[in-house]
PDB file of C-alpha atoms in Angstrom:
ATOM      1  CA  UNK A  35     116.024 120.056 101.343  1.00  0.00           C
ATOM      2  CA  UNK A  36     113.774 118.639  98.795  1.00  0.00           C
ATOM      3  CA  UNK A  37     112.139 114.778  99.247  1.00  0.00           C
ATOM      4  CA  UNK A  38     113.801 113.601  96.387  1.00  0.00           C
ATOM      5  CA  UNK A  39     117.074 113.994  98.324  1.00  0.00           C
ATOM      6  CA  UNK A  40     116.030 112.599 101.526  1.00  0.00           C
ATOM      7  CA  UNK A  41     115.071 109.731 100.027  1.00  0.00           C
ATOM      8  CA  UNK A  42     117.894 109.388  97.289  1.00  0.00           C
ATOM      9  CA  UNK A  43     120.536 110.229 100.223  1.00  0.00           C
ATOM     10  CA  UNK A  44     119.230 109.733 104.054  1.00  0.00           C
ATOM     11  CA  UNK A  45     117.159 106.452 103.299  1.00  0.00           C
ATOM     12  CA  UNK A  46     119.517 103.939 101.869  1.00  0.00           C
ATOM     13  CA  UNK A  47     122.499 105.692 103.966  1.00  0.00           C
ATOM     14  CA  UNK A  48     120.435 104.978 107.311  1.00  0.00           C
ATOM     15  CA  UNK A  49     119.495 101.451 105.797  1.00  0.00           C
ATOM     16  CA  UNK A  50     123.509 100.939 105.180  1.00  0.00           C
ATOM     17  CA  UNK A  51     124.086 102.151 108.827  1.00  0.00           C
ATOM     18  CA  UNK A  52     121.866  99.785 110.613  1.00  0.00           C
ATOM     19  CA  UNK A  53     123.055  96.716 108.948  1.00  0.00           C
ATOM     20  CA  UNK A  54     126.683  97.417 109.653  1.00  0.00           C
ATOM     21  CA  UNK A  55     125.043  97.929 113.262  1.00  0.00           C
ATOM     22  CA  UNK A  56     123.685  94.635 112.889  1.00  0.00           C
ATOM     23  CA  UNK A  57     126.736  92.894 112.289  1.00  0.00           C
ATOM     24  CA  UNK A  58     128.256  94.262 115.591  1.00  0.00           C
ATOM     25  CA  UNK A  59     125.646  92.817 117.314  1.00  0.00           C
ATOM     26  CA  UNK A  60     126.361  89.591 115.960  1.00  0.00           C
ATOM     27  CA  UNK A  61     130.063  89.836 116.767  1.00  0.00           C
ATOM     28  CA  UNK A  62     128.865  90.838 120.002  1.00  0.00           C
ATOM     29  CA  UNK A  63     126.770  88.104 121.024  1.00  0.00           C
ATOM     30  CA  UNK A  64     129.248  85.632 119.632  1.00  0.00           C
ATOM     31  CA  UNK A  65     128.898  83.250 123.022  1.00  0.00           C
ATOM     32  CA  UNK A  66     125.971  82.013 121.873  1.00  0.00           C
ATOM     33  CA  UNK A  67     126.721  81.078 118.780  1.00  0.00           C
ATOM     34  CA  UNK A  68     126.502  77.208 119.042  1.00  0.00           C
ATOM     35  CA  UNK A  69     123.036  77.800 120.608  1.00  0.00           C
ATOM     36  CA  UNK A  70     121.776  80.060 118.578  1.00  0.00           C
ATOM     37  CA  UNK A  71     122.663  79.183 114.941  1.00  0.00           C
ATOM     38  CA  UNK A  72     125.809  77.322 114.796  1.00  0.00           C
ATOM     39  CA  UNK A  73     129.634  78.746 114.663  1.00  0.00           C
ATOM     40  CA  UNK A  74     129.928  78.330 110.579  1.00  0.00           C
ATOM     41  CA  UNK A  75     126.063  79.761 110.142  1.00  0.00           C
ATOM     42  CA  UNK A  76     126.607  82.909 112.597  1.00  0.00           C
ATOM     43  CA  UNK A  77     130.016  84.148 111.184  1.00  0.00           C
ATOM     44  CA  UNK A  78     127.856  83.772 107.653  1.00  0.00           C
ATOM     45  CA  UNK A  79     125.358  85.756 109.023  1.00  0.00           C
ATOM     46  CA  UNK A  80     127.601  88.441 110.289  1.00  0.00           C
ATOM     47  CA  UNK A  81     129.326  88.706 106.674  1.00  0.00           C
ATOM     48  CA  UNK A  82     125.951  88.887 105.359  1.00  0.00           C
ATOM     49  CA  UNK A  83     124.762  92.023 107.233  1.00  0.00           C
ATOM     50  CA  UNK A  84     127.692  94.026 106.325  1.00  0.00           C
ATOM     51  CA  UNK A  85     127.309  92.862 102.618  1.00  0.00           C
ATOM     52  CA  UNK A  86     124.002  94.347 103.238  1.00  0.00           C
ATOM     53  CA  UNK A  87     125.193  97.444 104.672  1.00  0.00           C
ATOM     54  CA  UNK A  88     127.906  98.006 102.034  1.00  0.00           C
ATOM     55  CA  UNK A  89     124.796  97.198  99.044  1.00  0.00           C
ATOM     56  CA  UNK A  90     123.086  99.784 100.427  1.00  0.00           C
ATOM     57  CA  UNK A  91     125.182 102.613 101.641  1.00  0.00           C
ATOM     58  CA  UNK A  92     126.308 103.005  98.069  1.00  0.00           C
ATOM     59  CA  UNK A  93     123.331 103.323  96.241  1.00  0.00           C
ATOM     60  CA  UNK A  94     123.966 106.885  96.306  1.00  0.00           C
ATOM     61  CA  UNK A  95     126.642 106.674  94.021  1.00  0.00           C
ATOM     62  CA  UNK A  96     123.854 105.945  91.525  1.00  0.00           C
ATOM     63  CA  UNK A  97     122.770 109.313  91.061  1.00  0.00           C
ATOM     64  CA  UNK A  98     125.430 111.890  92.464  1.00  0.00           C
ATOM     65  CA  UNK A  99     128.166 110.211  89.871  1.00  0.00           C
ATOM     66  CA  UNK A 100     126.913 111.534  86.933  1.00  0.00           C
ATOM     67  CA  UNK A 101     124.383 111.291  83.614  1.00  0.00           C
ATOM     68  CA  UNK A 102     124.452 107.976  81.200  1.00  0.00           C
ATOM     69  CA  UNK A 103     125.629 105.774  81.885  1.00  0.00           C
ATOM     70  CA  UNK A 104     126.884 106.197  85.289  1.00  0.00           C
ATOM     71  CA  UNK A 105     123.390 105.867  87.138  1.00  0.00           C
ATOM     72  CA  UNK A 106     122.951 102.044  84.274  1.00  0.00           C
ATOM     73  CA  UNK A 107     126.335 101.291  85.848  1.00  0.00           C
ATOM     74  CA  UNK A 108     126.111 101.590  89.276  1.00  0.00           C
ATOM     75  CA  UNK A 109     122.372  99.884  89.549  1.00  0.00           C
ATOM     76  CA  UNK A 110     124.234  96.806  87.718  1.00  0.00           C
ATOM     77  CA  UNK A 111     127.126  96.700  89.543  1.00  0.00           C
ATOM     78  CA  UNK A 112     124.872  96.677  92.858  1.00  0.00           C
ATOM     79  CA  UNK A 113     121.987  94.588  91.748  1.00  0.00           C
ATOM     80  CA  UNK A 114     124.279  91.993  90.530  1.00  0.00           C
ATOM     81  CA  UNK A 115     126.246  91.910  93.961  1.00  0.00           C
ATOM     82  CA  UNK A 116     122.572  91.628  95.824  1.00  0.00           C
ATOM     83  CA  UNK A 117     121.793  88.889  93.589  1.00  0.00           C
ATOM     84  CA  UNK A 118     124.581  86.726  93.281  1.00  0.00           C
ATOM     85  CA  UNK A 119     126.658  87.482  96.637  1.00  0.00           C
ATOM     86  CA  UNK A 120     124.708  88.725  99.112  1.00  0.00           C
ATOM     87  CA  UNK A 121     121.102  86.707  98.737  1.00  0.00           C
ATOM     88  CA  UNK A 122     123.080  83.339  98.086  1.00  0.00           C
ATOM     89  CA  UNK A 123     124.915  84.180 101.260  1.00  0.00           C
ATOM     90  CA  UNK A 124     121.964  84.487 103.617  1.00  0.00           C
ATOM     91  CA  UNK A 125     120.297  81.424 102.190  1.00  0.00           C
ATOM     92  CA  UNK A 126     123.617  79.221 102.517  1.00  0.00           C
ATOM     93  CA  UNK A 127     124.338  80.812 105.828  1.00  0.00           C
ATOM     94  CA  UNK A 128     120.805  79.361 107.213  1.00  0.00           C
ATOM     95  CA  UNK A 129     121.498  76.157 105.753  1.00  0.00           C
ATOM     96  CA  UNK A 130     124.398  75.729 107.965  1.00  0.00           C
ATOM     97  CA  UNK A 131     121.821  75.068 110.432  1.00  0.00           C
ATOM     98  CA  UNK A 132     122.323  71.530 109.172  1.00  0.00           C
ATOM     99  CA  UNK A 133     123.391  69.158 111.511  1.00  0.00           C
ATOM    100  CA  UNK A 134     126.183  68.119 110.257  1.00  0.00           C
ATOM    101  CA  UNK A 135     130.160  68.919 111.287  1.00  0.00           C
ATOM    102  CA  UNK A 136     130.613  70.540 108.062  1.00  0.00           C
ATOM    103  CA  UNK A 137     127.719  72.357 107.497  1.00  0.00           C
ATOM    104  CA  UNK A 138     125.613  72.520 104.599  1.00  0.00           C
ATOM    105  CA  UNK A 139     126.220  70.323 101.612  1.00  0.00           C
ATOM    106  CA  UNK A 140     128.903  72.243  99.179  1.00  0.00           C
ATOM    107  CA  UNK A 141     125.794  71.080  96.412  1.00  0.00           C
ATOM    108  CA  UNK A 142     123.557  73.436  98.082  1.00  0.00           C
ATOM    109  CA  UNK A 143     126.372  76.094  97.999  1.00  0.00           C
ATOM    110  CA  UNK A 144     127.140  75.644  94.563  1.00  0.00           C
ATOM    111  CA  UNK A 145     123.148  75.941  93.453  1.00  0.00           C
ATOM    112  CA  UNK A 146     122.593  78.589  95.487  1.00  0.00           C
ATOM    113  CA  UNK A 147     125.481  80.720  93.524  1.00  0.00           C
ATOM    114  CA  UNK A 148     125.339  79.848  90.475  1.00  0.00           C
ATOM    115  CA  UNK A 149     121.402  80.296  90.446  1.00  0.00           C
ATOM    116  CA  UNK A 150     122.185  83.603  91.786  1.00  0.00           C
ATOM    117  CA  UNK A 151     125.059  84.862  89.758  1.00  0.00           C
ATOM    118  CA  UNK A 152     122.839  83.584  86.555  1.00  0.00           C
ATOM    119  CA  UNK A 153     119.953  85.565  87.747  1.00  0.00           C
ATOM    120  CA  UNK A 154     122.382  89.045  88.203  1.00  0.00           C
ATOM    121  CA  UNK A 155     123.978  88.453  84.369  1.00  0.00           C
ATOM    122  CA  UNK A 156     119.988  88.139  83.117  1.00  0.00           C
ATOM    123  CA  UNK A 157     119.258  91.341  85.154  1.00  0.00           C
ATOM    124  CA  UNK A 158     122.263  93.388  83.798  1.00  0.00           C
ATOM    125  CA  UNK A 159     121.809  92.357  80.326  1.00  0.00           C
ATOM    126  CA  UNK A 160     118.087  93.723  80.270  1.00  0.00           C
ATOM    127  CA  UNK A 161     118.641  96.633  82.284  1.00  0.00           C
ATOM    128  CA  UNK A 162     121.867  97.284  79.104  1.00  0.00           C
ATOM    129  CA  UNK A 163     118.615  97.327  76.956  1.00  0.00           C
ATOM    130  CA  UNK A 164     115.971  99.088  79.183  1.00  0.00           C
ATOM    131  CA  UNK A 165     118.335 101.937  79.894  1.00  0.00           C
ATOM    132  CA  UNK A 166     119.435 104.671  77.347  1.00  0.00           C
ATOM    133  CA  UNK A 167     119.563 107.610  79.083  1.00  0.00           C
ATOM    134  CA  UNK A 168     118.964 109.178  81.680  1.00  0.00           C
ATOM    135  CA  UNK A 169     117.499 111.997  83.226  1.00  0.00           C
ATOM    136  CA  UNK A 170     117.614 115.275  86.284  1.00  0.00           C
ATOM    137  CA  UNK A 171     115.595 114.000  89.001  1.00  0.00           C
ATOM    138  CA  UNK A 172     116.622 116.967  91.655  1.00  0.00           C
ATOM    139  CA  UNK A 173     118.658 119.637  92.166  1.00  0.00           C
ATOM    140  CA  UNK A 174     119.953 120.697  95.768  1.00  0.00           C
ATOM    141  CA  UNK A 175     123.143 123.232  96.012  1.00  0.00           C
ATOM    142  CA  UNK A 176     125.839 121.993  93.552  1.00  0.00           C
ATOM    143  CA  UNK A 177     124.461 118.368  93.539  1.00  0.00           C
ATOM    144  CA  UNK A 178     122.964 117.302  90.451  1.00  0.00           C
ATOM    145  CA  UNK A 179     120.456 113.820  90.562  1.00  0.00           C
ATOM    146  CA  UNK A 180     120.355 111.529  88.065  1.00  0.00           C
ATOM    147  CA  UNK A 181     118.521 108.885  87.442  1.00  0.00           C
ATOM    148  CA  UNK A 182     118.232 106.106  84.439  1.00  0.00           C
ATOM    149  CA  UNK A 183     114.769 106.095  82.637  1.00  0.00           C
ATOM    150  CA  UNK A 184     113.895 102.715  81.864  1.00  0.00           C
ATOM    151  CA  UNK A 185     112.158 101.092  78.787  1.00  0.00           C
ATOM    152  CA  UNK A 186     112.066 104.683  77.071  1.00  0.00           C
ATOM    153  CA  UNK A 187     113.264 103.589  73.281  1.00  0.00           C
ATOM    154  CA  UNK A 188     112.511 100.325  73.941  1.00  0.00           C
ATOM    155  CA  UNK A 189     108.762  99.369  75.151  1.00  0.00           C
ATOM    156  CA  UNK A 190     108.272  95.491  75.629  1.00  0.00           C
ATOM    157  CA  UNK A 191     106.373  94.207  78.904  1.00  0.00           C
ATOM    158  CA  UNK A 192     108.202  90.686  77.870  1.00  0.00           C
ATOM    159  CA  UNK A 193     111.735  92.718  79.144  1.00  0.00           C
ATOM    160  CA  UNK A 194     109.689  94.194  82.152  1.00  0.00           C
ATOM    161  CA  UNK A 195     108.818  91.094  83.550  1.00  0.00           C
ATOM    162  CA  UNK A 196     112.268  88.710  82.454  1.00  0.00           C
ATOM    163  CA  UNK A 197     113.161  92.166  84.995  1.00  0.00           C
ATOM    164  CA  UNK A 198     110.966  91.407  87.671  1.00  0.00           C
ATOM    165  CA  UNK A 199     110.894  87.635  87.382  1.00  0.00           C
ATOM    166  CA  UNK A 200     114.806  87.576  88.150  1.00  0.00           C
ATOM    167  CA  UNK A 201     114.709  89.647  91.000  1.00  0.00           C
ATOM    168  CA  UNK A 202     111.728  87.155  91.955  1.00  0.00           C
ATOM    169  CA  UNK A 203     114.178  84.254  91.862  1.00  0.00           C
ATOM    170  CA  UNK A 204     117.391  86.124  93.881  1.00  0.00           C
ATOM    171  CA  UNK A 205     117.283  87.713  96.430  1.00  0.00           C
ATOM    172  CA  UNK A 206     113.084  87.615  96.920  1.00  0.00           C
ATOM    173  CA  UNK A 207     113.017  83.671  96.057  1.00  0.00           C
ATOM    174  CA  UNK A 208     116.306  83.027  98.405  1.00  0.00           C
ATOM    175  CA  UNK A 209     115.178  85.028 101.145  1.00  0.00           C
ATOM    176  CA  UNK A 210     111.757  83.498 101.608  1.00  0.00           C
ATOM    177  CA  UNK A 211     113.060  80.043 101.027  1.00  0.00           C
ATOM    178  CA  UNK A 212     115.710  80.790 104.052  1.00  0.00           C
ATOM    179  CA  UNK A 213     112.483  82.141 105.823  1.00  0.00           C
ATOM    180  CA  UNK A 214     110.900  78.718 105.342  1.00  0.00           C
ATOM    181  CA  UNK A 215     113.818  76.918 106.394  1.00  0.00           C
ATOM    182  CA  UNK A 216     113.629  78.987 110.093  1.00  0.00           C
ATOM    183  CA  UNK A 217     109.926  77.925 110.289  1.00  0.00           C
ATOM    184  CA  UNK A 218     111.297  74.648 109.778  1.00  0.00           C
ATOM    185  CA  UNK A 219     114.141  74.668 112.490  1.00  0.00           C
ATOM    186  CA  UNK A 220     111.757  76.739 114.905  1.00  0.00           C
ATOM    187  CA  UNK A 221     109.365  73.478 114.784  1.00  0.00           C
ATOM    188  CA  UNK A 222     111.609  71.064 114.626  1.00  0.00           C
ATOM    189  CA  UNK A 223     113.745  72.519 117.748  1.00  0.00           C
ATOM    190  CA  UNK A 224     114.559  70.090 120.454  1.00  0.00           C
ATOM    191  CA  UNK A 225     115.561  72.060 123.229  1.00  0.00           C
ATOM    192  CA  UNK A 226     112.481  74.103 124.039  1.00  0.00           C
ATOM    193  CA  UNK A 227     112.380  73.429 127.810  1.00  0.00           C
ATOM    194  CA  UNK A 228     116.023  74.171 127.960  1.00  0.00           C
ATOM    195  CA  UNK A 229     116.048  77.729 125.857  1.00  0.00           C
ATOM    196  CA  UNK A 230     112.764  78.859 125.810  1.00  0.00           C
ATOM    197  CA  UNK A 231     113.410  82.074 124.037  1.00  0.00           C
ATOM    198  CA  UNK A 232     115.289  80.386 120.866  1.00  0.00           C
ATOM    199  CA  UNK A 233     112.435  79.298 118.902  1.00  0.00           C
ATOM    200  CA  UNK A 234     111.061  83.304 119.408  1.00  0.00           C
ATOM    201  CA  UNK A 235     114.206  84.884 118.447  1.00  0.00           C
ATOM    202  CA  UNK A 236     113.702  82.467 115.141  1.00  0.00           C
ATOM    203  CA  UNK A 237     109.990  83.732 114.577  1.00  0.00           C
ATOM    204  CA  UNK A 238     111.283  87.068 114.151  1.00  0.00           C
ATOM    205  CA  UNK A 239     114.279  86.102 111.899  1.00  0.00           C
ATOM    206  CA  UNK A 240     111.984  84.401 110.242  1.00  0.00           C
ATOM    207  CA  UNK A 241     109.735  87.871 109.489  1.00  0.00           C
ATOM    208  CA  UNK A 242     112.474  89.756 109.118  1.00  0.00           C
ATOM    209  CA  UNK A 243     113.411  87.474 106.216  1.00  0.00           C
ATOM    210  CA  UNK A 244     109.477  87.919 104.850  1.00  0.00           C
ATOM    211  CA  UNK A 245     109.376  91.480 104.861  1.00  0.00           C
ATOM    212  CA  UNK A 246     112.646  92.076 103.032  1.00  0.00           C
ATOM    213  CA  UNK A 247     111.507  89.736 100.522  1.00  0.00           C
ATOM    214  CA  UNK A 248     107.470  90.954 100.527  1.00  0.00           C
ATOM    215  CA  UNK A 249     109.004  94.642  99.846  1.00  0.00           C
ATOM    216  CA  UNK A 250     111.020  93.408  96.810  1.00  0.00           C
ATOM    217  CA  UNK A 251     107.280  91.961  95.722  1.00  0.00           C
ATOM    218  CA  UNK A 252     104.854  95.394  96.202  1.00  0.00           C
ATOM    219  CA  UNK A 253     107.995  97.515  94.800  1.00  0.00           C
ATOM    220  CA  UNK A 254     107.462  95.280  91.660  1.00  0.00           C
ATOM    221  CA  UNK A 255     103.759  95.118  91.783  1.00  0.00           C
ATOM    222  CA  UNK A 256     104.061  98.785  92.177  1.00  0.00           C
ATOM    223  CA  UNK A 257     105.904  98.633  88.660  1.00  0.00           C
ATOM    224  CA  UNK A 258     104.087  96.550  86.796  1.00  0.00           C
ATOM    225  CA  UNK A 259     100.565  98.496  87.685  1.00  0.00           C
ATOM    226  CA  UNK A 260     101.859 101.960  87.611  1.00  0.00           C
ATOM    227  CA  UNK A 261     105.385 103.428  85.314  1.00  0.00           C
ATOM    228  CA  UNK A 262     108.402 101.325  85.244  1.00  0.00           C
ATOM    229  CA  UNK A 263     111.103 103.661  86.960  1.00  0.00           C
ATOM    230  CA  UNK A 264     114.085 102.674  89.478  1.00  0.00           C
ATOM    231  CA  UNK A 265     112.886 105.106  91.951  1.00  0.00           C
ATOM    232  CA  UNK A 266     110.103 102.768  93.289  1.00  0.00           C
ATOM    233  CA  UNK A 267     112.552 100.672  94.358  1.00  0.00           C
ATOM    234  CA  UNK A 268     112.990 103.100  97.418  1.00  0.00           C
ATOM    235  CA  UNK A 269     110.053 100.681  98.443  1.00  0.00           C
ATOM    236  CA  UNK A 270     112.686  97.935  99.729  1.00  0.00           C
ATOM    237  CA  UNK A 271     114.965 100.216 101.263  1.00  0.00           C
ATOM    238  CA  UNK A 272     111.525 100.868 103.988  1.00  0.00           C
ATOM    239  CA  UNK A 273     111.497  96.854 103.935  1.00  0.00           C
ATOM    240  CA  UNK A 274     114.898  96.674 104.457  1.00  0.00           C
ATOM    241  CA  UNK A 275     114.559  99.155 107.348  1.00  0.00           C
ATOM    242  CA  UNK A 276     111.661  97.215 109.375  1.00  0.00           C
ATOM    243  CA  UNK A 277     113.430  93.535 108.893  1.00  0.00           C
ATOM    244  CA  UNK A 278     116.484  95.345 110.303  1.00  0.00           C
ATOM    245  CA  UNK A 279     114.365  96.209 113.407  1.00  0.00           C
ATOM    246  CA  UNK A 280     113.101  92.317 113.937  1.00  0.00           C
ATOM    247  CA  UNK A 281     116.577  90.940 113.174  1.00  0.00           C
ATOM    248  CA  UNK A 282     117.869  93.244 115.963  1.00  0.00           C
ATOM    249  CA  UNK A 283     114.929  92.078 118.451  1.00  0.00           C
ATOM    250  CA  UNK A 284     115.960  88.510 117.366  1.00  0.00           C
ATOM    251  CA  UNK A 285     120.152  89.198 118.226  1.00  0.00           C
ATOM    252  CA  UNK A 286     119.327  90.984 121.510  1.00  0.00           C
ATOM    253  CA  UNK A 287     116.692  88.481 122.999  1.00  0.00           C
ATOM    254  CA  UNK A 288     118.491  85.922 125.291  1.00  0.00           C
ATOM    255  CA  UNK A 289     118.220  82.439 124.538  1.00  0.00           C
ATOM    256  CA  UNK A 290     116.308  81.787 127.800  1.00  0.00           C
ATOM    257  CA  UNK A 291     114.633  83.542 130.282  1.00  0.00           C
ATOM    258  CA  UNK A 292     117.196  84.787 133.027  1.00  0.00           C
ATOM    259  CA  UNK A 293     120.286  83.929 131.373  1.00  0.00           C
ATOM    260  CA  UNK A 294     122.636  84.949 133.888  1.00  0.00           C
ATOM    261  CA  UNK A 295     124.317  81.783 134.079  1.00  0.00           C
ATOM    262  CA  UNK A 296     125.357  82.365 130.330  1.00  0.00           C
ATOM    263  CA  UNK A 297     127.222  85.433 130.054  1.00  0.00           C
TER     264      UNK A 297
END
């Protein structure tokens, strides 16, 4: 089994399975809820995670479905549900952190979307011009892998970075914006002598939320200083990986020190 199949395959498949993990926890740990991040904000959370999971169990379909314009398809289809469902979702799920009885302001809701569903119809309409073909990346058995080669009849960094500088906005500008807004509520927590452990089961939210976005940033670094192809954006699915393993550490740690009186 070649690399290019691993990674095509295994990665994103093991990325999809430990977010759908994720969201069990959540359910799981649903008596702390209130504590933690609120009743509205944790159920927002949960749906979040297994947004995730579904986003990225399927890249697959990208390259196993077929030449041009299958692999153009699928890539919009799932960028444009990262970037105007899923990253809008995270982002307004943290603002229900608000302390308010209804949660965050339906403004806030309403920005968040529309910012990101604007973002997604930029991104598909540039990648309907970057890709016009596509091309064998590996062969293993009877499975043919495709992939889309980008920017091959038409050469502009201007489309390049309207590319990048979407993806900057949703999901890498939402996600470190909800990052911020955890620093915020870590410092700003009132309870600290009561439980201890919330404001570290925020920090590493809080990274989690950094390195997903971060990995979105060196993938397109990556681009810009080397060839423009989708397959660097394997980059993220590592991210996605590691900020998987915080927000775990940040479900499973109690929200005080001998919580026995809790469960």
């Amino acid at each position: 089994m070649n690399f290019n199949f691993i990674v095509t395959f295994f990665l994103p498949f093991f990325a999809g399975l430990m977010y759908f993990f994720m969201a069990l926890q959540v359910n799981r740990t649903s008596k702390f809820r209130s504590i933690m991040f609120g009743e509205i904000g944790f159920r927002k959370l949960e749906t979040a995670f297994i947004l995730f999971g579904i986003y990225f169990i399927t890249r697959p379909l990208q390259n196993i479905l077929g030449s041009h314009p299958w692999p153009l398809i699928v890539n919009c289809t799932r960028q444009f549900f990262l970037m105007a469902v899923i990253s809008p979702s995270i982002l307004v799920a943290i603002f229900h952190w608000v302390p308010t009885p209804s949660g965050a302001p339906h403004s806030s809701k309403f920005a968040a979307y529309t910012i990101g569903v604007l973002m997604g119809t930029i991104f598909s309409l540039i990648n309907s011009i970057a890709v016009t073909e596509s091309k064998i990346i590996s062969v293993w058995g009877n499975i043919t892998i495709y992939d889309s080669i980008w920017f091959h009849s038409v050469s502009s960094i201007q489309l390049v970075l309207i590319h990048l500088i979407c993806q900057l906005v949703s999901p890498v500008g939402f996600l470190l914006l909800a990052a911020a807004y955890v620093r915020h509520r870590r410092h700003d927590y009132k309870l600290t002598d009561v439980y201890n452990l919330i404001p570290t089961k925020w920090r590493y939210l809080e990274a989690s939320l950094i390195i997903f976005g971060f990995a979105f940033i060196i993938a397109g670094v990556a681009a810009i200083a080397g060839t423009y192809y989708t397959y660097l954006w394997t980059i993220y699915f590592v991210g996605a990986i590691i900020s998987g393993i915080f927000v775990m550490r940040s479900i499973n740690l109690p929200p005080r020190q001998a919580p026995n009186d809790l469960k």
